[in-house]
Amino acid sequence: MAQYESEFTQFMRDWMAAHPEQAAEQQAGRALWWDKAPRPLETIAHDAAARVAVKPYYYDIN
């Protein structure tokens, strides 16, 4: 039984086969936007200490 493969998936497979240099650019873009280094504990603690408490009723000005 053959699995369904969308036209877009077929297009992307053909595109990546015809343009192998795009794989490196794809990895660079992923590293830029998604692969983030873990934050130091000092930074996490500083951010937690600087957080301002939210009022129970947001629209209350008093």
Coordinates of N, CA and C in Angstrom, one line a residue:
M1 N 0.8 -1.2 0.0 CA 0.0 0.0 0.0 C 0.9 1.2 0.0
A2 N 0.7 2.1 -0.9 CA 1.5 3.3 -1.1 C 1.0 4.4 -0.1
Q3 N 1.9 5.1 0.5 CA 1.5 6.2 1.3 C 1.2 7.5 0.5
Y4 N 0.3 8.3 1.0 CA 0.0 9.6 0.3 C 1.2 10.6 0.5
E5 N 1.5 11.2 -0.6 CA 2.6 12.3 -0.5 C 2.0 13.5 -1.3
S6 N 1.9 14.6 -0.6 CA 1.3 15.8 -1.2 C 2.2 16.3 -2.3
E7 N 1.5 17.2 -3.1 CA 2.3 17.8 -4.3 C 3.4 18.7 -3.7
F8 N 3.1 19.4 -2.6 CA 4.1 20.2 -2.0 C 5.3 19.4 -1.6
T9 N 5.1 18.3 -0.9 CA 6.2 17.4 -0.5 C 7.0 16.9 -1.6
Q10 N 6.3 16.5 -2.7 CA 7.0 16.1 -3.9 C 7.9 17.2 -4.5
F11 N 7.3 18.4 -4.5 CA 8.0 19.6 -5.1 C 9.3 19.8 -4.2
M12 N 9.1 19.8 -2.9 CA 10.3 20.1 -2.0 C 11.3 19.0 -2.2
R13 N 10.9 17.8 -2.3 CA 11.9 16.7 -2.5 C 12.7 16.9 -3.8
D14 N 12.0 17.3 -4.8 CA 12.6 17.5 -6.1 C 13.5 18.8 -6.1
W15 N 13.0 19.8 -5.4 CA 13.8 21.1 -5.3 C 15.1 20.8 -4.5
M16 N 15.0 20.1 -3.4 CA 16.2 19.8 -2.6 C 17.2 18.9 -3.4
A17 N 16.7 18.0 -4.2 CA 17.6 17.2 -5.0 C 18.3 18.0 -6.1
A18 N 17.6 19.0 -6.6 CA 18.1 19.8 -7.7 C 19.0 20.9 -7.1
H19 N 18.8 21.3 -5.9 CA 19.6 22.4 -5.3 C 20.1 22.0 -3.9
P20 N 21.2 21.2 -3.9 CA 21.7 20.7 -2.6 C 22.3 21.8 -1.8
E21 N 22.7 22.9 -2.4 CA 23.3 24.0 -1.6 C 22.3 24.6 -0.6
Q22 N 21.0 24.4 -0.9 CA 20.0 24.9 0.0 C 19.9 24.2 1.4
A23 N 20.5 23.1 1.5 CA 20.5 22.4 2.8 C 21.3 23.1 3.8
A24 N 22.4 23.7 3.4 CA 23.3 24.4 4.3 C 22.6 25.7 4.7
E25 N 21.9 26.4 3.8 CA 21.2 27.6 4.1 C 20.0 27.3 5.0
Q26 N 19.3 26.2 4.8 CA 18.2 25.8 5.6 C 18.7 25.6 7.1
Q27 N 19.8 24.9 7.3 CA 20.4 24.7 8.6 C 20.8 26.0 9.3
A28 N 21.4 26.9 8.5 CA 21.8 28.2 9.0 C 20.5 29.0 9.5
G29 N 19.5 29.0 8.7 CA 18.2 29.7 9.1 C 17.6 29.1 10.4
R30 N 17.7 27.8 10.5 CA 17.1 27.1 11.7 C 18.0 27.5 12.9
A31 N 19.3 27.5 12.7 CA 20.1 27.9 13.9 C 19.9 29.3 14.3
L32 N 19.6 30.2 13.3 CA 19.4 31.6 13.6 C 18.1 31.8 14.4
W33 N 17.0 31.1 14.0 CA 15.7 31.3 14.6 C 15.3 30.4 15.7
W34 N 15.7 29.1 15.7 CA 15.2 28.1 16.6 C 16.2 27.5 17.5
D35 N 17.4 27.2 17.1 CA 18.3 26.5 18.0 C 19.0 27.5 18.9
K36 N 18.5 27.7 20.1 CA 19.0 28.7 21.0 C 19.9 27.9 22.1
A37 N 20.9 28.6 22.5 CA 21.8 28.1 23.6 C 21.0 28.2 24.9
P38 N 21.3 27.3 25.9 CA 20.6 27.5 27.2 C 21.1 28.8 27.8
R39 N 20.2 29.4 28.6 CA 20.5 30.6 29.3 C 21.2 30.4 30.6
P40 N 22.1 31.2 31.0 CA 22.8 31.1 32.3 C 21.8 31.2 33.4
L41 N 22.1 30.5 34.5 CA 21.2 30.6 35.7 C 21.1 32.0 36.2
E42 N 22.2 32.7 36.2 CA 22.2 34.1 36.7 C 21.1 34.9 35.9
T43 N 21.1 34.8 34.6 CA 20.1 35.5 33.8 C 18.7 35.1 34.2
I44 N 18.5 33.9 34.3 CA 17.1 33.4 34.7 C 16.7 33.9 36.0
A45 N 17.6 33.9 37.0 CA 17.3 34.4 38.3 C 17.0 35.9 38.3
H46 N 17.8 36.7 37.5 CA 17.7 38.1 37.4 C 16.3 38.4 36.8
D47 N 15.9 37.7 35.7 CA 14.6 38.0 35.1 C 13.5 37.7 36.0
A48 N 13.6 36.6 36.8 CA 12.5 36.3 37.8 C 12.4 37.3 38.9
A49 N 13.5 37.9 39.3 CA 13.5 38.9 40.4 C 13.0 40.2 39.8
A50 N 13.1 40.5 38.5 CA 12.7 41.8 38.0 C 11.2 41.7 37.5
R51 N 10.6 40.6 37.6 CA 9.2 40.5 37.2 C 8.3 41.2 38.1
V52 N 7.4 42.0 37.5 CA 6.4 42.8 38.3 C 5.1 41.9 38.4
A53 N 4.6 41.9 39.6 CA 3.3 41.2 39.9 C 2.2 41.8 39.1
V54 N 1.3 40.9 38.6 CA 0.1 41.3 37.9 C -1.0 41.5 38.8
K55 N -1.7 42.6 38.7 CA -2.9 42.8 39.6 C -4.0 41.8 39.3
P56 N -4.8 41.5 40.3 CA -5.9 40.5 40.1 C -6.9 40.9 39.0
Y57 N -7.2 42.3 39.0 CA -8.1 42.8 38.0 C -7.3 43.7 37.2
Y58 N -7.0 43.4 36.0 CA -6.1 44.1 35.1 C -6.5 45.6 34.9
Y59 N -7.7 45.9 34.7 CA -8.2 47.2 34.4 C -8.3 48.1 35.6
D60 N -8.1 47.6 36.8 CA -8.2 48.5 38.0 C -7.0 49.4 38.1
I61 N -7.2 50.7 38.2 CA -6.0 51.6 38.2 C -5.6 51.9 39.6
N62 N -6.3 51.5 40.7 CA -5.9 51.8 42.0 C -4.9 50.8 42.6

